[in-house]
Amino acid sequence: MEELQSFEQVVKAFEPLIKKTIRYAGLQKDYEDAFQMGMIALWEAYKSFDPLKGYFPAHAKALVYGKLLTYKRKEKTYNERYSLNSSELETDNIAPPPAWQLSLELDQFGLSERERCWLLSVFEAGLSTKEISQTYNVSENTVRTWKKGAVRKLKKQGREKVYLEQK
């Protein structure tokens, strides 16, 4: 392949390479997404190929394989970070503490008034984001912001507590 042909001809010639690489990388579950990533990598190889520096099939194979492995690594990381574990699914069996006890314990976390409102509304009253926004006459995005702030502060306190216990 001294002269590169049109991209359509390159796709026809290298489609088996993309499919084989998808199987080799173990991406059959997300086949369509992986195939698109392979096509993007092939396009990048087609555009960046310099005939003076080497052979196109080797260049294309390296880019396709690298792009698909990067895609696999990112998907794995995403799935590990954002998957529910069994302890998060079994929260219905846990009885919440009394409201006065919860209110006293919230003082130690440095939550703002709105973050406390969100926390108490969710855990005490069992309200959804939409219901909280209607109760306080604010948008749902505002309630989500309260949630983010509260969760961030609670996580920070949890990490500090674990750190101090390890000393």
JSON list of C-alpha atoms in Angstrom, two decimals:
[
{"chain": "A", "resi": 1, "resn": "MET", "atom": "CA", "xyz": [0.00, 0.00, 0.00]},
{"chain": "A", "resi": 2, "resn": "GLU", "atom": "CA", "xyz": [2.47, 2.60, -1.21]},
{"chain": "A", "resi": 3, "resn": "GLU", "atom": "CA", "xyz": [-0.19, 5.20, -2.04]},
{"chain": "A", "resi": 4, "resn": "LEU", "atom": "CA", "xyz": [-3.04, 5.50, 0.41]},
{"chain": "A", "resi": 5, "resn": "GLN", "atom": "CA", "xyz": [-6.40, 5.00, -1.18]},
{"chain": "A", "resi": 6, "resn": "SER", "atom": "CA", "xyz": [-9.59, 6.75, -0.20]},
{"chain": "A", "resi": 7, "resn": "PHE", "atom": "CA", "xyz": [-10.72, 6.30, 3.39]},
{"chain": "A", "resi": 8, "resn": "GLU", "atom": "CA", "xyz": [-13.66, 4.13, 2.28]},
{"chain": "A", "resi": 9, "resn": "GLN", "atom": "CA", "xyz": [-11.22, 1.66, 0.71]},
{"chain": "A", "resi": 10, "resn": "VAL", "atom": "CA", "xyz": [-9.04, 1.74, 3.84]},
{"chain": "A", "resi": 11, "resn": "VAL", "atom": "CA", "xyz": [-12.11, 1.00, 5.99]},
{"chain": "A", "resi": 12, "resn": "LYS", "atom": "CA", "xyz": [-13.06, -1.94, 3.80]},
{"chain": "A", "resi": 13, "resn": "ALA", "atom": "CA", "xyz": [-9.51, -3.31, 3.97]},
{"chain": "A", "resi": 14, "resn": "PHE", "atom": "CA", "xyz": [-9.00, -2.78, 7.73]},
{"chain": "A", "resi": 15, "resn": "GLU", "atom": "CA", "xyz": [-12.45, -3.56, 9.13]},
{"chain": "A", "resi": 16, "resn": "PRO", "atom": "CA", "xyz": [-11.35, -7.14, 9.93]},
{"chain": "A", "resi": 17, "resn": "LEU", "atom": "CA", "xyz": [-8.42, -5.72, 11.91]},
{"chain": "A", "resi": 18, "resn": "ILE", "atom": "CA", "xyz": [-10.78, -3.62, 14.04]},
{"chain": "A", "resi": 19, "resn": "LYS", "atom": "CA", "xyz": [-13.09, -6.59, 14.67]},
{"chain": "A", "resi": 20, "resn": "LYS", "atom": "CA", "xyz": [-10.19, -8.88, 15.57]},
{"chain": "A", "resi": 21, "resn": "THR", "atom": "CA", "xyz": [-8.75, -6.27, 17.94]},
{"chain": "A", "resi": 22, "resn": "ILE", "atom": "CA", "xyz": [-12.15, -5.87, 19.65]},
{"chain": "A", "resi": 23, "resn": "ARG", "atom": "CA", "xyz": [-12.29, -9.62, 20.25]},
{"chain": "A", "resi": 24, "resn": "TYR", "atom": "CA", "xyz": [-8.67, -9.70, 21.43]},
{"chain": "A", "resi": 25, "resn": "ALA", "atom": "CA", "xyz": [-9.26, -6.82, 23.87]},
{"chain": "A", "resi": 26, "resn": "GLY", "atom": "CA", "xyz": [-12.43, -8.49, 25.21]},
{"chain": "A", "resi": 27, "resn": "LEU", "atom": "CA", "xyz": [-14.79, -5.68, 24.29]},
{"chain": "A", "resi": 28, "resn": "GLN", "atom": "CA", "xyz": [-17.62, -7.75, 22.78]},
{"chain": "A", "resi": 29, "resn": "LYS", "atom": "CA", "xyz": [-20.09, -6.51, 25.43]},
{"chain": "A", "resi": 30, "resn": "ASP", "atom": "CA", "xyz": [-19.69, -2.90, 24.19]},
{"chain": "A", "resi": 31, "resn": "TYR", "atom": "CA", "xyz": [-19.16, -3.91, 20.58]},
{"chain": "A", "resi": 32, "resn": "GLU", "atom": "CA", "xyz": [-20.78, -0.90, 18.88]},
{"chain": "A", "resi": 33, "resn": "ASP", "atom": "CA", "xyz": [-18.91, 1.63, 21.02]},
{"chain": "A", "resi": 34, "resn": "ALA", "atom": "CA", "xyz": [-15.65, -0.26, 20.62]},
{"chain": "A", "resi": 35, "resn": "PHE", "atom": "CA", "xyz": [-16.14, -0.47, 16.86]},
{"chain": "A", "resi": 36, "resn": "GLN", "atom": "CA", "xyz": [-16.68, 3.31, 16.70]},
{"chain": "A", "resi": 37, "resn": "MET", "atom": "CA", "xyz": [-13.49, 3.84, 18.71]},
{"chain": "A", "resi": 38, "resn": "GLY", "atom": "CA", "xyz": [-11.67, 1.55, 16.30]},
{"chain": "A", "resi": 39, "resn": "MET", "atom": "CA", "xyz": [-13.00, 3.53, 13.33]},
{"chain": "A", "resi": 40, "resn": "ILE", "atom": "CA", "xyz": [-11.90, 6.79, 14.94]},
{"chain": "A", "resi": 41, "resn": "ALA", "atom": "CA", "xyz": [-8.44, 5.33, 15.51]},
{"chain": "A", "resi": 42, "resn": "LEU", "atom": "CA", "xyz": [-8.32, 4.17, 11.89]},
{"chain": "A", "resi": 43, "resn": "TRP", "atom": "CA", "xyz": [-9.28, 7.67, 10.74]},
{"chain": "A", "resi": 44, "resn": "GLU", "atom": "CA", "xyz": [-6.53, 9.15, 12.92]},
{"chain": "A", "resi": 45, "resn": "ALA", "atom": "CA", "xyz": [-4.05, 6.65, 11.47]},
{"chain": "A", "resi": 46, "resn": "TYR", "atom": "CA", "xyz": [-5.19, 7.52, 7.94]},
{"chain": "A", "resi": 47, "resn": "LYS", "atom": "CA", "xyz": [-4.74, 11.25, 8.57]},
{"chain": "A", "resi": 48, "resn": "SER", "atom": "CA", "xyz": [-1.43, 11.01, 10.44]},
{"chain": "A", "resi": 49, "resn": "PHE", "atom": "CA", "xyz": [0.33, 8.42, 8.27]},
{"chain": "A", "resi": 50, "resn": "ASP", "atom": "CA", "xyz": [3.63, 9.45, 6.72]},
{"chain": "A", "resi": 51, "resn": "PRO", "atom": "CA", "xyz": [4.80, 6.98, 4.01]},
{"chain": "A", "resi": 52, "resn": "LEU", "atom": "CA", "xyz": [8.42, 7.95, 4.62]},
{"chain": "A", "resi": 53, "resn": "LYS", "atom": "CA", "xyz": [8.27, 6.74, 8.21]},
{"chain": "A", "resi": 54, "resn": "GLY", "atom": "CA", "xyz": [6.89, 3.25, 7.75]},
{"chain": "A", "resi": 55, "resn": "TYR", "atom": "CA", "xyz": [4.23, 0.85, 6.64]},
{"chain": "A", "resi": 56, "resn": "PHE", "atom": "CA", "xyz": [0.55, 1.83, 6.97]},
{"chain": "A", "resi": 57, "resn": "PRO", "atom": "CA", "xyz": [-0.85, -1.49, 8.26]},
{"chain": "A", "resi": 58, "resn": "ALA", "atom": "CA", "xyz": [1.59, -1.45, 11.20]},
{"chain": "A", "resi": 59, "resn": "HIS", "atom": "CA", "xyz": [0.75, 2.19, 11.93]},
{"chain": "A", "resi": 60, "resn": "ALA", "atom": "CA", "xyz": [-3.00, 1.50, 11.77]},
{"chain": "A", "resi": 61, "resn": "LYS", "atom": "CA", "xyz": [-2.77, -1.62, 13.94]},
{"chain": "A", "resi": 62, "resn": "ALA", "atom": "CA", "xyz": [-0.81, 0.21, 16.64]},
{"chain": "A", "resi": 63, "resn": "LEU", "atom": "CA", "xyz": [-3.25, 3.12, 16.77]},
{"chain": "A", "resi": 64, "resn": "VAL", "atom": "CA", "xyz": [-6.38, 0.95, 16.74]},
{"chain": "A", "resi": 65, "resn": "TYR", "atom": "CA", "xyz": [-5.04, -1.39, 19.43]},
{"chain": "A", "resi": 66, "resn": "GLY", "atom": "CA", "xyz": [-3.88, 1.50, 21.62]},
{"chain": "A", "resi": 67, "resn": "LYS", "atom": "CA", "xyz": [-7.17, 3.38, 21.30]},
{"chain": "A", "resi": 68, "resn": "LEU", "atom": "CA", "xyz": [-9.23, 0.29, 22.14]},
{"chain": "A", "resi": 69, "resn": "LEU", "atom": "CA", "xyz": [-7.11, -0.57, 25.18]},
{"chain": "A", "resi": 70, "resn": "THR", "atom": "CA", "xyz": [-7.45, 3.02, 26.41]},
{"chain": "A", "resi": 71, "resn": "TYR", "atom": "CA", "xyz": [-11.22, 2.79, 25.90]},
{"chain": "A", "resi": 72, "resn": "LYS", "atom": "CA", "xyz": [-11.30, -0.50, 27.86]},
{"chain": "A", "resi": 73, "resn": "ARG", "atom": "CA", "xyz": [-9.30, 0.99, 30.74]},
{"chain": "A", "resi": 74, "resn": "LYS", "atom": "CA", "xyz": [-11.52, 4.07, 30.95]},
{"chain": "A", "resi": 75, "resn": "GLU", "atom": "CA", "xyz": [-14.72, 1.98, 30.89]},
{"chain": "A", "resi": 76, "resn": "LYS", "atom": "CA", "xyz": [-13.38, -0.27, 33.63]},
{"chain": "A", "resi": 77, "resn": "THR", "atom": "CA", "xyz": [-12.45, 2.72, 35.79]},
{"chain": "A", "resi": 78, "resn": "TYR", "atom": "CA", "xyz": [-15.85, 4.32, 35.22]},
{"chain": "A", "resi": 79, "resn": "ASN", "atom": "CA", "xyz": [-17.72, 1.12, 36.09]},
{"chain": "A", "resi": 80, "resn": "GLU", "atom": "CA", "xyz": [-15.68, 0.66, 39.27]},
{"chain": "A", "resi": 81, "resn": "ARG", "atom": "CA", "xyz": [-16.32, 4.20, 40.44]},
{"chain": "A", "resi": 82, "resn": "TYR", "atom": "CA", "xyz": [-19.99, 4.49, 39.59]},
{"chain": "A", "resi": 83, "resn": "SER", "atom": "CA", "xyz": [-21.45, 1.08, 40.31]},
{"chain": "A", "resi": 84, "resn": "LEU", "atom": "CA", "xyz": [-23.74, 0.40, 43.25]},
{"chain": "A", "resi": 85, "resn": "ASN", "atom": "CA", "xyz": [-22.52, -2.10, 45.78]},
{"chain": "A", "resi": 86, "resn": "SER", "atom": "CA", "xyz": [-24.75, -4.30, 47.90]},
{"chain": "A", "resi": 87, "resn": "SER", "atom": "CA", "xyz": [-24.41, -2.13, 51.01]},
{"chain": "A", "resi": 88, "resn": "GLU", "atom": "CA", "xyz": [-25.86, 0.85, 49.14]},
{"chain": "A", "resi": 89, "resn": "LEU", "atom": "CA", "xyz": [-28.81, -1.24, 48.00]},
{"chain": "A", "resi": 90, "resn": "GLU", "atom": "CA", "xyz": [-29.71, -2.51, 51.50]},
{"chain": "A", "resi": 91, "resn": "THR", "atom": "CA", "xyz": [-30.28, 0.86, 53.21]},
{"chain": "A", "resi": 92, "resn": "ASP", "atom": "CA", "xyz": [-33.99, 0.14, 53.76]},
{"chain": "A", "resi": 93, "resn": "ASN", "atom": "CA", "xyz": [-33.22, -2.20, 56.68]},
{"chain": "A", "resi": 94, "resn": "ILE", "atom": "CA", "xyz": [-31.41, 0.48, 58.70]},
{"chain": "A", "resi": 95, "resn": "ALA", "atom": "CA", "xyz": [-33.55, 2.49, 61.13]},
{"chain": "A", "resi": 96, "resn": "PRO", "atom": "CA", "xyz": [-32.69, 6.20, 61.09]},
{"chain": "A", "resi": 97, "resn": "PRO", "atom": "CA", "xyz": [-31.74, 7.86, 64.40]},
{"chain": "A", "resi": 98, "resn": "PRO", "atom": "CA", "xyz": [-34.23, 10.16, 66.10]},
{"chain": "A", "resi": 99, "resn": "ALA", "atom": "CA", "xyz": [-34.45, 13.65, 64.56]},
{"chain": "A", "resi": 100, "resn": "TRP", "atom": "CA", "xyz": [-33.08, 15.45, 67.64]},
{"chain": "A", "resi": 101, "resn": "GLN", "atom": "CA", "xyz": [-30.05, 13.14, 67.75]},
{"chain": "A", "resi": 102, "resn": "LEU", "atom": "CA", "xyz": [-29.39, 13.61, 64.06]},
{"chain": "A", "resi": 103, "resn": "SER", "atom": "CA", "xyz": [-29.69, 17.39, 64.42]},
{"chain": "A", "resi": 104, "resn": "LEU", "atom": "CA", "xyz": [-27.13, 17.46, 67.25]},
{"chain": "A", "resi": 105, "resn": "GLU", "atom": "CA", "xyz": [-24.71, 15.26, 65.35]},
{"chain": "A", "resi": 106, "resn": "LEU", "atom": "CA", "xyz": [-24.90, 17.49, 62.28]},
{"chain": "A", "resi": 107, "resn": "ASP", "atom": "CA", "xyz": [-23.30, 20.37, 64.19]},
{"chain": "A", "resi": 108, "resn": "GLN", "atom": "CA", "xyz": [-19.92, 18.67, 64.10]},
{"chain": "A", "resi": 109, "resn": "PHE", "atom": "CA", "xyz": [-19.80, 18.48, 60.30]},
{"chain": "A", "resi": 110, "resn": "GLY", "atom": "CA", "xyz": [-19.95, 22.20, 59.55]},
{"chain": "A", "resi": 111, "resn": "LEU", "atom": "CA", "xyz": [-22.95, 21.94, 57.24]},
{"chain": "A", "resi": 112, "resn": "SER", "atom": "CA", "xyz": [-24.69, 25.07, 56.05]},
{"chain": "A", "resi": 113, "resn": "GLU", "atom": "CA", "xyz": [-28.36, 25.61, 56.87]},
{"chain": "A", "resi": 114, "resn": "ARG", "atom": "CA", "xyz": [-29.43, 24.52, 53.38]},
{"chain": "A", "resi": 115, "resn": "GLU", "atom": "CA", "xyz": [-27.25, 21.41, 53.46]},
{"chain": "A", "resi": 116, "resn": "ARG", "atom": "CA", "xyz": [-28.87, 20.48, 56.78]},
{"chain": "A", "resi": 117, "resn": "CYS", "atom": "CA", "xyz": [-32.29, 21.08, 55.24]},
{"chain": "A", "resi": 118, "resn": "TRP", "atom": "CA", "xyz": [-31.44, 18.69, 52.44]},
{"chain": "A", "resi": 119, "resn": "LEU", "atom": "CA", "xyz": [-30.04, 16.06, 54.78]},
{"chain": "A", "resi": 120, "resn": "LEU", "atom": "CA", "xyz": [-32.96, 16.16, 57.20]},
{"chain": "A", "resi": 121, "resn": "SER", "atom": "CA", "xyz": [-35.50, 16.26, 54.37]},
{"chain": "A", "resi": 122, "resn": "VAL", "atom": "CA", "xyz": [-34.03, 13.17, 52.78]},
{"chain": "A", "resi": 123, "resn": "PHE", "atom": "CA", "xyz": [-33.30, 11.06, 55.84]},
{"chain": "A", "resi": 124, "resn": "GLU", "atom": "CA", "xyz": [-36.00, 12.25, 58.21]},
{"chain": "A", "resi": 125, "resn": "ALA", "atom": "CA", "xyz": [-38.91, 12.95, 55.89]},
{"chain": "A", "resi": 126, "resn": "GLY", "atom": "CA", "xyz": [-37.85, 10.74, 52.97]},
{"chain": "A", "resi": 127, "resn": "LEU", "atom": "CA", "xyz": [-38.43, 13.49, 50.40]},
{"chain": "A", "resi": 128, "resn": "SER", "atom": "CA", "xyz": [-37.15, 13.36, 46.84]},
{"chain": "A", "resi": 129, "resn": "THR", "atom": "CA", "xyz": [-35.16, 16.13, 45.18]},
{"chain": "A", "resi": 130, "resn": "LYS", "atom": "CA", "xyz": [-38.28, 17.36, 43.41]},
{"chain": "A", "resi": 131, "resn": "GLU", "atom": "CA", "xyz": [-40.30, 17.43, 46.64]},
{"chain": "A", "resi": 132, "resn": "ILE", "atom": "CA", "xyz": [-37.54, 19.30, 48.49]},
{"chain": "A", "resi": 133, "resn": "SER", "atom": "CA", "xyz": [-37.34, 21.88, 45.68]},
{"chain": "A", "resi": 134, "resn": "GLN", "atom": "CA", "xyz": [-41.10, 22.42, 45.88]},
{"chain": "A", "resi": 135, "resn": "THR", "atom": "CA", "xyz": [-41.02, 22.68, 49.67]},
{"chain": "A", "resi": 136, "resn": "TYR", "atom": "CA", "xyz": [-38.30, 25.35, 49.70]},
{"chain": "A", "resi": 137, "resn": "ASN", "atom": "CA", "xyz": [-39.42, 26.97, 46.42]},
{"chain": "A", "resi": 138, "resn": "VAL", "atom": "CA", "xyz": [-36.06, 26.54, 44.68]},
{"chain": "A", "resi": 139, "resn": "SER", "atom": "CA", "xyz": [-34.96, 24.71, 41.56]},
{"chain": "A", "resi": 140, "resn": "GLU", "atom": "CA", "xyz": [-33.99, 21.04, 41.58]},
{"chain": "A", "resi": 141, "resn": "ASN", "atom": "CA", "xyz": [-30.45, 22.02, 40.57]},
{"chain": "A", "resi": 142, "resn": "THR", "atom": "CA", "xyz": [-30.18, 24.12, 43.72]},
{"chain": "A", "resi": 143, "resn": "VAL", "atom": "CA", "xyz": [-31.20, 21.14, 45.83]},
{"chain": "A", "resi": 144, "resn": "ARG", "atom": "CA", "xyz": [-28.60, 19.02, 44.04]},
{"chain": "A", "resi": 145, "resn": "THR", "atom": "CA", "xyz": [-26.00, 21.67, 44.91]},
{"chain": "A", "resi": 146, "resn": "TRP", "atom": "CA", "xyz": [-26.99, 21.41, 48.58]},
{"chain": "A", "resi": 147, "resn": "LYS", "atom": "CA", "xyz": [-26.60, 17.66, 48.31]},
{"chain": "A", "resi": 148, "resn": "LYS", "atom": "CA", "xyz": [-23.14, 17.90, 46.73]},
{"chain": "A", "resi": 149, "resn": "GLY", "atom": "CA", "xyz": [-21.94, 20.25, 49.46]},
{"chain": "A", "resi": 150, "resn": "ALA", "atom": "CA", "xyz": [-23.31, 18.07, 52.26]},
{"chain": "A", "resi": 151, "resn": "VAL", "atom": "CA", "xyz": [-21.89, 14.86, 50.81]},
{"chain": "A", "resi": 152, "resn": "ARG", "atom": "CA", "xyz": [-18.50, 16.50, 50.24]},
{"chain": "A", "resi": 153, "resn": "LYS", "atom": "CA", "xyz": [-18.31, 17.71, 53.85]},
{"chain": "A", "resi": 154, "resn": "LEU", "atom": "CA", "xyz": [-19.50, 14.40, 55.27]},
{"chain": "A", "resi": 155, "resn": "LYS", "atom": "CA", "xyz": [-16.95, 12.46, 53.22]},
{"chain": "A", "resi": 156, "resn": "LYS", "atom": "CA", "xyz": [-14.19, 14.82, 54.32]},
{"chain": "A", "resi": 157, "resn": "GLN", "atom": "CA", "xyz": [-15.09, 14.28, 57.97]},
{"chain": "A", "resi": 158, "resn": "GLY", "atom": "CA", "xyz": [-15.16, 10.53, 57.42]},
{"chain": "A", "resi": 159, "resn": "ARG", "atom": "CA", "xyz": [-11.69, 10.53, 55.85]},
{"chain": "A", "resi": 160, "resn": "GLU", "atom": "CA", "xyz": [-10.29, 12.68, 58.67]},
{"chain": "A", "resi": 161, "resn": "LYS", "atom": "CA", "xyz": [-11.81, 10.37, 61.27]},
{"chain": "A", "resi": 162, "resn": "VAL", "atom": "CA", "xyz": [-10.28, 7.29, 59.64]},
{"chain": "A", "resi": 163, "resn": "TYR", "atom": "CA", "xyz": [-6.91, 9.06, 59.40]},
{"chain": "A", "resi": 164, "resn": "LEU", "atom": "CA", "xyz": [-6.96, 10.01, 63.09]},
{"chain": "A", "resi": 165, "resn": "GLU", "atom": "CA", "xyz": [-7.97, 6.47, 64.10]},
{"chain": "A", "resi": 166, "resn": "GLN", "atom": "CA", "xyz": [-5.02, 5.02, 62.17]},
{"chain": "A", "resi": 167, "resn": "LYS", "atom": "CA", "xyz": [-2.47, 7.13, 64.07]}
]
